[in-house]
XYZ file of C-alpha atoms in Angstrom:
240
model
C 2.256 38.626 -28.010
C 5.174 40.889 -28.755
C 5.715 44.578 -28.732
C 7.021 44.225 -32.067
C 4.514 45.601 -34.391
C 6.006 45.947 -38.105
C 4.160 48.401 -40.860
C 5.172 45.590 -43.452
C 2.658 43.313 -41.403
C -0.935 43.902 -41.721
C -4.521 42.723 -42.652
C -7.495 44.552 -43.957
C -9.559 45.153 -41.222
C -13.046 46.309 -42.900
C -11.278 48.081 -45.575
C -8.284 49.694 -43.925
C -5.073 48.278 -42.945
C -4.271 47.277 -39.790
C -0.700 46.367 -38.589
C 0.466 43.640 -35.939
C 2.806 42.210 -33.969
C 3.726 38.608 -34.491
C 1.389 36.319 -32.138
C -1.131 38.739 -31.729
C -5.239 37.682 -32.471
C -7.270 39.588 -34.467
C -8.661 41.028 -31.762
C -5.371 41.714 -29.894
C -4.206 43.805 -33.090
C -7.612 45.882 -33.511
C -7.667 46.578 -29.799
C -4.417 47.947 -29.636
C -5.036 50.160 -32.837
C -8.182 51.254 -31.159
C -10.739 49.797 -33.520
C -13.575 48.184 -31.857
C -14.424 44.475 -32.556
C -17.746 43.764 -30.089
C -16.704 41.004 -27.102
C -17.920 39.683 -23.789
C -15.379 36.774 -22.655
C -12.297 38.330 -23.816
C -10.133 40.537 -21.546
C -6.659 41.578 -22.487
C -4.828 40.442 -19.204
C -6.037 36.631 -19.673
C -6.347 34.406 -22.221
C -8.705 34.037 -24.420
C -11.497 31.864 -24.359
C -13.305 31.859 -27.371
C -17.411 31.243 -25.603
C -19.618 34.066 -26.236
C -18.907 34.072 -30.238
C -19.573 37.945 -30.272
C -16.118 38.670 -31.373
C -16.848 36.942 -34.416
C -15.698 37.610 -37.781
C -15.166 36.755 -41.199
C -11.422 35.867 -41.985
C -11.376 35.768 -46.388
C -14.773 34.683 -46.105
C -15.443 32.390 -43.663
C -16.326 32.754 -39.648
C -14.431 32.308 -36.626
C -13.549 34.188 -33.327
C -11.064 37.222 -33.558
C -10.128 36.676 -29.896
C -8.647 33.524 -30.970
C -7.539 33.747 -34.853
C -4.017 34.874 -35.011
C -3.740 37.746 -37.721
C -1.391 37.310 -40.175
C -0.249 39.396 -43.306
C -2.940 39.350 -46.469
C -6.207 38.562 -44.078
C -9.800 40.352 -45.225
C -11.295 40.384 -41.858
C -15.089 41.947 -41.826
C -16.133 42.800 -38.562
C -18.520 45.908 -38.688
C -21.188 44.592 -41.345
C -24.966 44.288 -41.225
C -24.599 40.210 -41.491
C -21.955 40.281 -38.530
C -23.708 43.019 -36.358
C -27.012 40.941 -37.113
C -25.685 37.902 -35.739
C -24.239 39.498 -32.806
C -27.414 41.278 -31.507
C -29.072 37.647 -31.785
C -26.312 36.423 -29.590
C -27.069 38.836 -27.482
C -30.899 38.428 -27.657
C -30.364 34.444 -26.233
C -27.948 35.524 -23.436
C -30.312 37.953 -22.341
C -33.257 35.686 -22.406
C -31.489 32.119 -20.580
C -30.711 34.285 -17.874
C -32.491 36.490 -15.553
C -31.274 40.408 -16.420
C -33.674 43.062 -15.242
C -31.236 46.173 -15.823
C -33.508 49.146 -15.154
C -33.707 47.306 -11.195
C -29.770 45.964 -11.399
C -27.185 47.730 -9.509
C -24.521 46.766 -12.367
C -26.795 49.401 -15.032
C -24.378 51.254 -16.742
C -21.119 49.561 -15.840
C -22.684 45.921 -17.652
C -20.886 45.190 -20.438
C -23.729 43.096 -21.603
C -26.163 45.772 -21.154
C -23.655 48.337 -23.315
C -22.803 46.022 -25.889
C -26.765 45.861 -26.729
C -27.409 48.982 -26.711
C -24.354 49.160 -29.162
C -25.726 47.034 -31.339
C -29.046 48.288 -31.519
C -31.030 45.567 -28.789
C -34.600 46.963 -28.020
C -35.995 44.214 -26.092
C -35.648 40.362 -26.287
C -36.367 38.480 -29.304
C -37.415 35.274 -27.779
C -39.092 33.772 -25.177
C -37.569 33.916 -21.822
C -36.566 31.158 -19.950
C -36.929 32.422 -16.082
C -34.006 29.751 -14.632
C -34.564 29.402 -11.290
C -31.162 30.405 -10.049
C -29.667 31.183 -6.506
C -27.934 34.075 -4.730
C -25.424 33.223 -2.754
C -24.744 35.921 0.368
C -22.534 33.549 2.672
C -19.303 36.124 2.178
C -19.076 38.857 4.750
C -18.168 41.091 1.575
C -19.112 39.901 -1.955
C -22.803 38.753 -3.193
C -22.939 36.230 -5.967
C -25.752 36.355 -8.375
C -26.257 33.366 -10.386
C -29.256 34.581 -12.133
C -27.131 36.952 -14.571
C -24.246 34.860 -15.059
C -23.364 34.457 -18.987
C -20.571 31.795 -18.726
C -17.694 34.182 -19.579
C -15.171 32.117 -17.364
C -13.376 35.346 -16.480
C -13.743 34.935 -12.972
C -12.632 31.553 -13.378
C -9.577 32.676 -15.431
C -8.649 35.494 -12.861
C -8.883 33.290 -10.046
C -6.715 30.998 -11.172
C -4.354 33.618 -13.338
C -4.135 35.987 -11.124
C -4.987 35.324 -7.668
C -4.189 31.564 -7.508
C -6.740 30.700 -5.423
C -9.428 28.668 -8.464
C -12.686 30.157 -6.486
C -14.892 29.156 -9.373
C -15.352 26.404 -11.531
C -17.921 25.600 -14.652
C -20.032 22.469 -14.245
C -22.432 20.316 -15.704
C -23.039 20.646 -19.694
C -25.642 22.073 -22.205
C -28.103 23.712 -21.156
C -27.296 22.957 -17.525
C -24.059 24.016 -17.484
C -23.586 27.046 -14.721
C -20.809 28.308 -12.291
C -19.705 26.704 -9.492
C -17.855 27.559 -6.147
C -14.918 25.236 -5.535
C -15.959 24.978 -1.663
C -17.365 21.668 0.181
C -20.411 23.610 0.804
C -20.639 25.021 -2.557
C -21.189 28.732 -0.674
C -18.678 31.103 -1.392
C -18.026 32.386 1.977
C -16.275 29.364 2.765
C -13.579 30.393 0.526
C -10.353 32.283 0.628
C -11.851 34.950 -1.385
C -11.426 38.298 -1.107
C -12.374 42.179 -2.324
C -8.711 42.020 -3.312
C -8.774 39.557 -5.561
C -8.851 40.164 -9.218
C -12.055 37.728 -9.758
C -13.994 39.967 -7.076
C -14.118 42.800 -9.967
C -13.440 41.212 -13.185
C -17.269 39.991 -14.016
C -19.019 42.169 -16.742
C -21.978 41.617 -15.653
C -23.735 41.692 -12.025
C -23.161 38.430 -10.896
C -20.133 39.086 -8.288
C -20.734 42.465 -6.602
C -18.935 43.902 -3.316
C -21.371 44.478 -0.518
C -22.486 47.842 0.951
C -21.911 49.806 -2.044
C -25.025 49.632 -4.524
C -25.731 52.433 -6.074
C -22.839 54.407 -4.451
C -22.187 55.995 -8.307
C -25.731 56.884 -9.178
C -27.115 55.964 -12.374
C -26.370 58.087 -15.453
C -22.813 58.643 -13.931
C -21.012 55.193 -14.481
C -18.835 54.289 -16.781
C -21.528 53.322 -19.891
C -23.753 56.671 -19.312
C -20.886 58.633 -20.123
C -19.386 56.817 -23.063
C -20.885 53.919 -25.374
C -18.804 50.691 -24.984
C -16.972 51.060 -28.491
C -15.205 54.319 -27.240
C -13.750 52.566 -24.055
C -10.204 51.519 -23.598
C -10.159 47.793 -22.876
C -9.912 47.402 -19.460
C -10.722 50.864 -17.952
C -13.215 48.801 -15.710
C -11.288 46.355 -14.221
C-alpha cells in the first residue's frame, strides 16, 4: 500500500465516493477515510487474512472479503445494508456459540472486540445451540494466561509472532471443526517458550484468550475502551 491516494481514484462505498491509493483493499481505503466496515481478523499492521468473513461485502453485486479485495476505480461496494449486517450478526451468533464466552464474568468485557462488534450489530443473545468445547487454560508462563475456551481463530497472534516478534509462538492445527491454536513448544505449554509481555502477540488478541497476569480488572468495568465508545467510532488500532 502506498501513500499515494489520487481524487481521480475511487469507488462507491454505500453511495459516496471513496478515494484510494493504488494497492490498497477495500478495507484499507475505508479505514483510512474513517468509514467503518465491521472486522475481527484484520489488523492494519499485518496482513490480512481473510477467516472471520465479517468484513464482507458486496463488490457490483457479488460477495467477498474487503480485507482482501483490492479497490479499484468504478467498484459499488455495499457494506452497511440490512442483508450484509444480517449476515454478519449470524457470523457472530456461531462464533459466540463454538466457543465458550461468558462476558458479564470475563476480564476482557469492554476491551473484546467480539463482544463490541455484537453489540454493534445488534446481538441480544445466541441464536443457536451452544456447543460447550471442552477447552484448556494454559497458566505455565510466569506472566501471560492462555484461554483456549474464547479463542475465534483470528491468527493474529500467530501473524504477530511471526511478523513482528520473530519468535512463531503459536500455530493453527488440526482442521474443521477441530481445528484450534497451538503452542509451538515440545510440551505444548506456553511457558516453555520465549514469550514475553513484550511481545506484540502478548496484546494483539481481540478477545480474552492471551491475557497478562496480575492485572484483571485493574480498569474497572464501564471505563475500558468499548464503555466509552462503540467499536465503529474507534481508530483501528487504538488497542494494540
Amino acid at each position: 500500500m502506498t501513500d499515494d491516494v489520487s481524487p481521480t481514484q475511487s469507488f462507491s462505498l454505500d453511495g459516496d465516493d471513496l478515494p484510494f491509493a493504488s494497492g490498497e483493499t477495500i478495507l484499507q481505503a475505508a479505514t483510512r477515510a474513517g468509514r467503518y466496515i465491521p472486522h475481527l481478523c484484520w489488523h492494519p499492521d499485518f496482513a490480512a487474512h481473510g477467516s472471520c468473513r465479517i468484513c464482507s461485502v458486496k463488490v457490483n453485486g457479488r460477495v467477498g472479503a474487503a480485507c482482501t479485495v483490492q479497490a479499484a476505480a468504478g467498484l459499488e461496494v455495499e457494506s452497511n445494508t440490512p442483508e450484509m449486517n444480517r449476515q454478519r450478526k449470524t457470523l457472530l451468533q456461531m462464533l459466540f456459540v463454538e466457543g465458550n464466552h461468558f462476558c458479564p464474568s470475563c476480564e476482557k468485557s469492554g476491551n473484546c472486540l467480539l463482544q463490541a462488534t455484537a453489540y454493534q450489530m445488534g446481538m441480544e443473545g445466541p441464536h443457536f445451540e451452544e456447543f460447550y468445547p471442552n477447552r484448556p487454560v494454559d497458566a505455565s508462563h510466569p506472566d501471560i494466561l492462555l484461554d483456549f475456551n474464547r479463542c475465534i481463530l483470528c491468527e493474529l497472534c500467530v501473524r504477530a509472532s511471526r511478523e513482528a516478534d520473530g519468535k512463531n509462538i503459536f500455530a493453527i492445527g488440526g482442521h474443521g471443526m477441530g481445528t484450534h491454536l497451538l503452542v509451538n513448544s515440545a510440551s505444548g505449554q506456553l511457558g516453555d517458550t520465549a514469550m514475553s509481555l513484550d511481545d506484540r502477540a502478548a496484546h494483539i488478541c481481540p478477545v480474552g484468550v492471551i491475557l497478562p497476569k496480575r492485572r484483571g480488572f485493574v480498569i474497572p468495568i464501564g471505563q475500558r475502551r468499548f464503555d466509552l465508545k462503540p467499536v465503529s467510532q474507534q481508530r483501528e488500532g487504538d488497542a494494540t
